[in-house]
XYZ file of C-alpha atoms in Angstrom:
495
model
C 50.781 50.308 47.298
C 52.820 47.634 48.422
C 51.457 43.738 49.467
C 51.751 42.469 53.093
C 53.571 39.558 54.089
C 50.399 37.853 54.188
C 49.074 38.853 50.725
C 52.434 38.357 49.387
C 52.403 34.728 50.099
C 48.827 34.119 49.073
C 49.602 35.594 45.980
C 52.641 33.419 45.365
C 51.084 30.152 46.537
C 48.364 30.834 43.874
C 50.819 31.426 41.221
C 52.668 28.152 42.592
C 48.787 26.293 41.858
C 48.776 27.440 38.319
C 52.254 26.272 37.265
C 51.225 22.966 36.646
C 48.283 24.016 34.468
C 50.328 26.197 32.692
C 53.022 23.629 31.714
C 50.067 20.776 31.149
C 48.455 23.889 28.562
C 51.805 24.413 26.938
C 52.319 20.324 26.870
C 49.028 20.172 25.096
C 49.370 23.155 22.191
C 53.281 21.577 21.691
C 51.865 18.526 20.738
C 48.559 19.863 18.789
C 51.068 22.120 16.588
C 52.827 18.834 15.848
C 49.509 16.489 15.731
C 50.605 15.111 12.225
C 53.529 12.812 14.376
C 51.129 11.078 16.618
C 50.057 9.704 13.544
C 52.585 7.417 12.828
C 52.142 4.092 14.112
C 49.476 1.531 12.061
C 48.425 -0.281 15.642
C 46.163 3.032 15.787
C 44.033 1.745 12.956
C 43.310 -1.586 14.447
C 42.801 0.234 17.889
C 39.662 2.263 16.407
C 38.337 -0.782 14.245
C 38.071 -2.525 17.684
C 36.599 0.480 19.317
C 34.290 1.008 16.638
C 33.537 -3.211 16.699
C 32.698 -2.553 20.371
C 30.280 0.571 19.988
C 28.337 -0.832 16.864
C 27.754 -4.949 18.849
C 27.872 -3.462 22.781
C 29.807 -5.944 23.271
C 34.003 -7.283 23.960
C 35.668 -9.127 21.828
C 36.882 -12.744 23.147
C 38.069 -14.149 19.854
C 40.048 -12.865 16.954
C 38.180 -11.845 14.068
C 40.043 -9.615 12.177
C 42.655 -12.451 10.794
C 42.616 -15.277 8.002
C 45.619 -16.824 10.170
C 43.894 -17.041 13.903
C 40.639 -16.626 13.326
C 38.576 -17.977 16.452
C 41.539 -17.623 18.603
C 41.216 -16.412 22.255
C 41.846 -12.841 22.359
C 40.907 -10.150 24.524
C 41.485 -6.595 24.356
C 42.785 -4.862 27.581
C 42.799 -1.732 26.338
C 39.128 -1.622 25.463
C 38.087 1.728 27.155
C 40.960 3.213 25.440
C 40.275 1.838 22.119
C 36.299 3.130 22.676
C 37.423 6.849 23.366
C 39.672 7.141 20.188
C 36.693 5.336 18.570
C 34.179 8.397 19.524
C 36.694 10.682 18.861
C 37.522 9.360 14.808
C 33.472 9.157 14.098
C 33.438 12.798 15.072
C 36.247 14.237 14.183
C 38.472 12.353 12.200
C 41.946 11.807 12.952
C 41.555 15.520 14.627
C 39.958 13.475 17.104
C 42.499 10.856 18.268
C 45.085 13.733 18.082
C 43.190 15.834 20.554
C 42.480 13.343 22.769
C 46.413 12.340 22.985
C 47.576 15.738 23.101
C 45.042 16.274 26.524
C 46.181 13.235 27.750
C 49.690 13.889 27.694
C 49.188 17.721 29.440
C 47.283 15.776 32.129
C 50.492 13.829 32.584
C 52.553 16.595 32.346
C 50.264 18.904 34.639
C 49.734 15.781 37.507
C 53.950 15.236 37.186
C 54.652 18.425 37.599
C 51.903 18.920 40.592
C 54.073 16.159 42.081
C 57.662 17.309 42.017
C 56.231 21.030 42.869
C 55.648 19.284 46.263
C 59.391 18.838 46.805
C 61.363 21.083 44.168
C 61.087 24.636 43.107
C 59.274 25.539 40.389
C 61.820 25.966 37.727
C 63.798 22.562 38.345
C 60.175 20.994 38.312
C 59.074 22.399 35.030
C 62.860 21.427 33.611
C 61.691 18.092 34.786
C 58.810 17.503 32.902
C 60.007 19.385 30.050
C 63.313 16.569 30.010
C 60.760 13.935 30.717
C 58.520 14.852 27.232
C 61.924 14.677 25.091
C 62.987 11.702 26.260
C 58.928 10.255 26.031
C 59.051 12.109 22.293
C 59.730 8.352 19.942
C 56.620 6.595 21.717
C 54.469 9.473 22.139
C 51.320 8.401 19.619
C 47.931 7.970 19.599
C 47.631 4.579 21.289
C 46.348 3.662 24.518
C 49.458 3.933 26.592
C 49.418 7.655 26.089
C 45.460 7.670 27.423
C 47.033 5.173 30.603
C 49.918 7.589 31.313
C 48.509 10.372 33.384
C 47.076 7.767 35.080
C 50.664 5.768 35.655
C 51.858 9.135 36.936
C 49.202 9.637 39.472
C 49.364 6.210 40.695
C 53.091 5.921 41.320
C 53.119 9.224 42.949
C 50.370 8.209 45.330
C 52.486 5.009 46.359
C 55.806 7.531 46.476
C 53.879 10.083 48.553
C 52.703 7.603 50.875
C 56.036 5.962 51.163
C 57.716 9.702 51.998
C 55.300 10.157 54.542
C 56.089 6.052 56.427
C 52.045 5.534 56.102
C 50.351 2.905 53.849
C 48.314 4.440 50.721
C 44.386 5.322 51.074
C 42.743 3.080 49.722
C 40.163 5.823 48.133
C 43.250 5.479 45.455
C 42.025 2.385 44.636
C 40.110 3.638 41.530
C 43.070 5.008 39.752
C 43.779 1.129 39.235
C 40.692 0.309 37.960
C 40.513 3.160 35.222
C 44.230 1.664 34.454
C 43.660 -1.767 33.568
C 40.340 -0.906 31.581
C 42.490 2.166 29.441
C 46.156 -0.433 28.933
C 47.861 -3.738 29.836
C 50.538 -1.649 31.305
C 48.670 -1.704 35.056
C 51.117 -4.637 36.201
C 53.885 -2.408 36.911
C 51.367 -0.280 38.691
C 51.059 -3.674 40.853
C 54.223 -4.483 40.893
C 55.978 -1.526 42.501
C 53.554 -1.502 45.625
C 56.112 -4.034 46.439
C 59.494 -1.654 46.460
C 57.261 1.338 47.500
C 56.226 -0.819 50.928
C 60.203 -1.366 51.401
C 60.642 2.162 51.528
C 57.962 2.867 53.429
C 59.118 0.860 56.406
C 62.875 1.181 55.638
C 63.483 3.416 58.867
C 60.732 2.280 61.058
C 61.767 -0.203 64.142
C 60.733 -3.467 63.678
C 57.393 -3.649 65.271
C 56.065 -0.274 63.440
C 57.411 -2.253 60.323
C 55.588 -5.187 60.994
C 52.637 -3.242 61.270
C 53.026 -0.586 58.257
C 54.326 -3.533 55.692
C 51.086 -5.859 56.800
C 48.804 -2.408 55.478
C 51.142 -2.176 52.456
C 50.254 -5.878 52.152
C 46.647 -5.637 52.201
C 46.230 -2.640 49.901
C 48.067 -4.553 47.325
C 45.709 -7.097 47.594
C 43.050 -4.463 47.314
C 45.233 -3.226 44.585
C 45.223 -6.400 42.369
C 41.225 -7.211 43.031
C 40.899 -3.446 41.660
C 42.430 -4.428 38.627
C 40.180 -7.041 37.830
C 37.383 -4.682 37.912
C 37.140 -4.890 34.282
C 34.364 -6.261 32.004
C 36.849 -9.501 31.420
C 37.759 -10.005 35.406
C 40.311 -11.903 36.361
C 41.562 -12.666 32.846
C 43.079 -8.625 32.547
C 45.351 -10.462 34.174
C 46.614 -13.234 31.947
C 45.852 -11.435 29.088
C 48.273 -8.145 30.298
C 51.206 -10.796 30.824
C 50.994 -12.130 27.804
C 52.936 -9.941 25.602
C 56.010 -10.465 28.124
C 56.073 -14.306 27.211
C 56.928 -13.542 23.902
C 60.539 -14.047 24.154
C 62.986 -13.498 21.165
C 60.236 -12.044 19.586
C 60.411 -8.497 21.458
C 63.947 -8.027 19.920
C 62.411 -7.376 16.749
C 59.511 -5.359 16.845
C 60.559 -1.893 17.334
C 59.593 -0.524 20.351
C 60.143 -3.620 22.632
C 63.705 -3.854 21.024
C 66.649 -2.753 23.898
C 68.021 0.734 23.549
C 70.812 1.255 20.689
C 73.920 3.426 22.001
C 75.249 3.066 18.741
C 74.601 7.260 17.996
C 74.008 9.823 20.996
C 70.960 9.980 22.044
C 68.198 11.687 24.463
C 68.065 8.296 26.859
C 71.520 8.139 27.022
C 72.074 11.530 28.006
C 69.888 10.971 30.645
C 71.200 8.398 32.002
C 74.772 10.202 31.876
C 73.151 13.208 33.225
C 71.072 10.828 36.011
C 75.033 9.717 37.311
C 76.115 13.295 37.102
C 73.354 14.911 39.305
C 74.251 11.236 41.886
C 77.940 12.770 42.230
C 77.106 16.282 42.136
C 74.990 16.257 44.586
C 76.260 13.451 46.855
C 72.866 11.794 47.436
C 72.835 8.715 49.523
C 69.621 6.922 48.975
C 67.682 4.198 50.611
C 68.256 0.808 49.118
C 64.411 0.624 47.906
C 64.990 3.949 46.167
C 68.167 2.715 44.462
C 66.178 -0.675 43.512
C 63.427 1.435 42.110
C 65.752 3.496 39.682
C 67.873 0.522 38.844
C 64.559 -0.919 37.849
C 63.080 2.022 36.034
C 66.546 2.122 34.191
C 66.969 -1.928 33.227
C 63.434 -1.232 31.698
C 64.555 1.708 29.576
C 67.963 -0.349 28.099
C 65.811 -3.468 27.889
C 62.753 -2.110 25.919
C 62.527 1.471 24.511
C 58.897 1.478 24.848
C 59.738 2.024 28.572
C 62.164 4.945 28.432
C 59.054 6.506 29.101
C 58.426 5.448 32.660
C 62.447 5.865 33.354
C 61.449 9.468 32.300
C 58.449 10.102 34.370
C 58.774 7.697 37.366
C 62.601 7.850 38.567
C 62.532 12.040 39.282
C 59.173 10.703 40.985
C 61.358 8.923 43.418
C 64.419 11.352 43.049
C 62.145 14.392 43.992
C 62.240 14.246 48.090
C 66.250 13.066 48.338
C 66.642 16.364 46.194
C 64.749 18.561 48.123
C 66.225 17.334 51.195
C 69.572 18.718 49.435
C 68.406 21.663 48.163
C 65.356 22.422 51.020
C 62.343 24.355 49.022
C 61.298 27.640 50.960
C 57.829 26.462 51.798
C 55.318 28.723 51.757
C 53.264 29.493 54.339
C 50.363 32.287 55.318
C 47.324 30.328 56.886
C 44.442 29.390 55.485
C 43.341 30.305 52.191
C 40.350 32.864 51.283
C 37.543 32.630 48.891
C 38.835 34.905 47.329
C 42.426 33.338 46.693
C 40.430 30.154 45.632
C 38.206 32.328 43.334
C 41.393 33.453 41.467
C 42.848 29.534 40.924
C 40.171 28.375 39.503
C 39.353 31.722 37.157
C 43.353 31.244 36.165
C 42.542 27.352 35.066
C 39.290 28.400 33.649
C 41.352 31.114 31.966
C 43.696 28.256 30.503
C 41.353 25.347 29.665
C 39.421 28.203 27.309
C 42.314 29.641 25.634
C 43.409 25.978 24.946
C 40.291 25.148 23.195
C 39.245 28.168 21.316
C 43.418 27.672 19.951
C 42.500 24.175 19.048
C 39.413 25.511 17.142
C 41.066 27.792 15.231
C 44.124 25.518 14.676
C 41.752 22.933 13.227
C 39.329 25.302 11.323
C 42.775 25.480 8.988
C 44.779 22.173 9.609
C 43.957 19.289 8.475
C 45.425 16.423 10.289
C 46.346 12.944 8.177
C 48.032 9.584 8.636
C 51.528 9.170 7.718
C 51.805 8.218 3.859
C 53.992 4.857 4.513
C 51.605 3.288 6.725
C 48.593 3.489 4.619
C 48.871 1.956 1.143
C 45.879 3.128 -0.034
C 46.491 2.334 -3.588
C 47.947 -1.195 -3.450
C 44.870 -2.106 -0.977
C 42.303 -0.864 -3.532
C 43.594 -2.752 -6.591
C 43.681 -5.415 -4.088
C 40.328 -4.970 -3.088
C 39.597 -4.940 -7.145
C 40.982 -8.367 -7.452
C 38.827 -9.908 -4.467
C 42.029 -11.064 -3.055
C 40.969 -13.187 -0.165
C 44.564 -14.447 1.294
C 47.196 -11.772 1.554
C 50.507 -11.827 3.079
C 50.964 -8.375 4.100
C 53.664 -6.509 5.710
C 53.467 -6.506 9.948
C 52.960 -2.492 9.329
C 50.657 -2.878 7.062
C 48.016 -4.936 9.267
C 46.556 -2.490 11.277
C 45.200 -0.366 7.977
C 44.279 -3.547 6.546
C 41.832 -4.204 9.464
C 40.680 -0.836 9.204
C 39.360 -1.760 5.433
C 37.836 -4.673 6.294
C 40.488 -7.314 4.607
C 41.179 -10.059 6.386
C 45.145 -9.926 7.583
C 48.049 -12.269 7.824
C 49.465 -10.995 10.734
C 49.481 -7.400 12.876
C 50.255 -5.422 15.490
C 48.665 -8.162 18.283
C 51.649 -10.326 18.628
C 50.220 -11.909 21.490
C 47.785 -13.660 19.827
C 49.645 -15.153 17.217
C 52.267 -16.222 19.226
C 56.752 -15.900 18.998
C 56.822 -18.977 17.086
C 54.649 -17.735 14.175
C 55.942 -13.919 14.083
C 59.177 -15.258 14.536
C 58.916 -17.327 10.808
C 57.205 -14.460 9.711
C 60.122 -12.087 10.330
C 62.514 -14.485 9.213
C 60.182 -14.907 5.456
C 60.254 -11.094 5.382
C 64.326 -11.306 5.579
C 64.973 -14.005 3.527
C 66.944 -15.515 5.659
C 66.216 -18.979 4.425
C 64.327 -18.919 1.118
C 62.367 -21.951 2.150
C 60.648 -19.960 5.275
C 58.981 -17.491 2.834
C 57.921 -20.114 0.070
C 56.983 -22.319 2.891
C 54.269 -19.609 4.516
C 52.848 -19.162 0.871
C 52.059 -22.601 0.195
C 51.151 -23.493 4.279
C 48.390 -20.667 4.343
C 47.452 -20.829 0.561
C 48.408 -17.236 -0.126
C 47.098 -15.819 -3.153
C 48.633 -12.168 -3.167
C 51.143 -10.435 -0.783
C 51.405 -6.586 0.063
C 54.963 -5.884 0.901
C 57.034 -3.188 1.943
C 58.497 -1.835 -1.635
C 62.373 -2.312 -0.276
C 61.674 -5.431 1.908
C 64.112 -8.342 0.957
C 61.196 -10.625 0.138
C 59.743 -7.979 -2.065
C 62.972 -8.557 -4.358
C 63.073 -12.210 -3.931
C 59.845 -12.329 -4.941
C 60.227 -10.783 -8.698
C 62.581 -14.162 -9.233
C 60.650 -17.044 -7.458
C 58.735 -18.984 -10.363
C 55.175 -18.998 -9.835
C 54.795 -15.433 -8.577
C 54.679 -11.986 -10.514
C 54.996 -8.693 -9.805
C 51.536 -6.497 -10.356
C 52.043 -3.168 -8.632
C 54.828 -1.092 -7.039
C 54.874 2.113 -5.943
C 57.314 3.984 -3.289
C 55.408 2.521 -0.205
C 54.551 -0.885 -1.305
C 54.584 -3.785 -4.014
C 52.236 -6.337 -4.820
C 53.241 -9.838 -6.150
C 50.329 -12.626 -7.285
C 50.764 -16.084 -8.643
C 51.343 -16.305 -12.630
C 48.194 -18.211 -13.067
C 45.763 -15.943 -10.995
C 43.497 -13.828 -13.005
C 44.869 -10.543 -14.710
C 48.398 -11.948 -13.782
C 49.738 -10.950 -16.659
C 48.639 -6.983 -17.340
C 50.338 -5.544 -14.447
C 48.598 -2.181 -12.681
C 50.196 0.843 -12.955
C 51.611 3.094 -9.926
């Protein structure tokens, strides 16, 4: 028997409804299959110590506590709520939990970007989309709280985009969504700091005294917008303490992920960003100045850091979306209002999904165990270490955050901004060798008694011909050196 119009719609706007639950599911059992690579940055050790710190004293932290080098030091944590939920997740799980978690975060983001772009493009150019947008996302994608605080980005920017598309100021009801940002991750300024371009192309084609009127609502909602932020057990200080890491200056060209892209080999950015100038003459968009300053921004943040690649991925078809489904007009759907019935069968189809996800994930983890990359956890070197009572240990930067998470006192880790460019800076430089008398000089200045090195660092080398220190263990992930006239100096451990 063959459908009506009418039932023929309904039954394709359903179908429409469950895409984006679909491709979140598929997101989520991608990244479950491939847990073991979420588990690859040492920040997510220190992350869960704080978490745990929080839980066990029901209480935030305000000072440092964790190193021999800052100790007392204003510090806050900004991604406390984040660091609490990966926290719950460890104590009951193990690292099974903090991969689970990620992997449903990131099919939220995937499912709510998708949602988005279904409002403008057809289905398969929104799923290509997302599916572009996880590739290029693929080098930062771990379990740390910017992966808990980026279905959340999505959302957010898409409720400013959507309100600019439509020449109306945002509701505030959205309000919220900034709140739960700057308690899950520091990144909630850019949040803030696009209501700005977003108002410009809100009131871009409006005469003067509609613009007047729309930009002095834009106006107020970011003020709403920036007092929601500070809803947040440390108030106005989120603030301060989000901006810090961008006063770090020369400092973010050498930690990894807040280095600026490298063209030197092809890669997935850079075919994007070919591909993003392709689709521009292809198509022949012309777009409104604010939209232009929003993807030259999204882009200068990708080349500059490659931490951000991420938002060029997810944000800039965000505001690409409507000026390409103005060229390539979607056949809306249309039928009237929905039925029970219709509704009955969406949310059976998500039901449907969210319990084939889990009872996968239970049988997935009933076999597979999930574990911590081997050359961020020296396990070895730290117990000998922990043999020899060492109190004062200059330790690798990766090796901090596993440090904290035995209870040893660090030199230095993964919170940059509280030890400042100055002092990461000379450590960097020690760890390099640049000038000799950088390393000898941060032994002697902080009385260091043993150091826990990378086993191919330069200082690691130097360090088997300085007089005064001797090698006691090495192994293929790290090496530990102690001055000649410390205790058991001379009968070196073996690997």
């Amino acid at each position: 028997m063959s459908l009506s119009f009418t039932d023929s719609i309904t039954v394709q706007s359903r179908a429409r409804a469950l895409v984006p639950l679909c491709v979140g599911a598929g997101a989520y059992l991608f990244f479950l299959y491939i847990g073991d690579t979420l588990l690859q940055d040492s920040d997510s050790f220190w992350q869960i110590k704080i978490g745990q710190w929080i839980l066990d004293h029901h209480a935030l932290p305000y000072t440092d506590f964790y190193s021999f080098t800052r100790p007392g030091q204003p510090w806050i944590s900004t991604s406390w709520l984040s660091q609490i939920l990966y926290a719950i997740t460890y104590s009951q799980w193990g690292w099974a939990g903090p991969v689970v978690l990620t992997a449903l975060a990131i099919a939220a983001s995937v499912a709510i970007f998708a949602y988005l772009l279904e409002a403008h493009l057809e289905i398969p150019r929104a799923v290509l989309f997302a599916m572009l947008a996880v590739l290029l996302s693929l080098h930062h994608i771990l379990a740390r709280p910017h992966i808990l605080a980026l279905p959340v980005m999505i959302a957010w920017v898409g409720v400013l985009m959507n309100a600019a598309d439509r020449k109306a100021a945002p509701s505030w009801v959205w309000l919220p969504l900034m709140s739960l940002w700057a308690n899950l991750h520091g990144g909630f300024v850019l949040g803030l700091a696009l209501i700005g371009p977003m108002a410009l192309e809100a009131i871009w084609t409006l005469d003067q005294l509609k613009q007047i009127r729309l930009l002095a609502r834009w106006f107020v909602f970011g003020v709403a917008a920036m007092a929601a932020a500070c809803v947040t057990p440390y108030g106005w200080r989120t603030l301060l303490g989000a901006t810090n890491i961008l006063n770090l200056g020369e400092l973010l060209s050498v930690i990894s992920e807040w280095m600026p892209a490298n063209f030197a080999s092809f890669s997935a950015f850079e075919g994007a960003l070919l591909g993003l100038i392709a689709i521009g003459l292809f198509r022949g968009l012309t777009l409104s100045p604010p939209r232009i300053l929003l993807i030259l921004l999204f882009t200068w943040m990708g080349l500059t850091h490659v931490r951000s690649i991420e938002a060029f991925a997810f944000l800039v078809p965000l505001v690409l979306a409507k000026p390409l489904g103005e060229r390539s007009p979607l056949q809306h759907l249309a039928g009237g209002t929905e039925s029970p019935a219709a509704r009955y069968v969406t949310v059976m189809g998500a039901l449907m999904i969210a319990a084939a996800a889990w009872t996968s994930t239970s049988i997935y983890m009933s076999h597979h165990r999930f574990t911590f990359t081997m050359d961020q956890t020296p396990v070895a070197a730290v117990d000998l270490l922990q043999q020899r009572k060492a109190q004062r240990i200059f330790n690798a930067y990766q090796f901090g955050g596993y440090l904290i998470s035995r209870d040893i006192p660090v030199f230095v880790d993964g919170r940059a901004e509280l030890y400042g460019e100055k002092f990461v800076m000379d450590f960097f430089k020690a760890i390099e060798v640049k000038k000799l008398d950088n390393l000898t000089r941060l032994l002697e200045e902080h009385k260091i008694d043993a150091t826990l090195l990378v086993a191919d660092s330069p200082a690691a080398q130097v360090l088997d011909h300085i007089k005064g220190w001797k090698r006691l263990y090495g192994d293929d992930i790290a090496v530990i050196h102690v001055r000649e006239d410390a205790p058991g100096a001379d009968t070196p451990a073996e690997p």
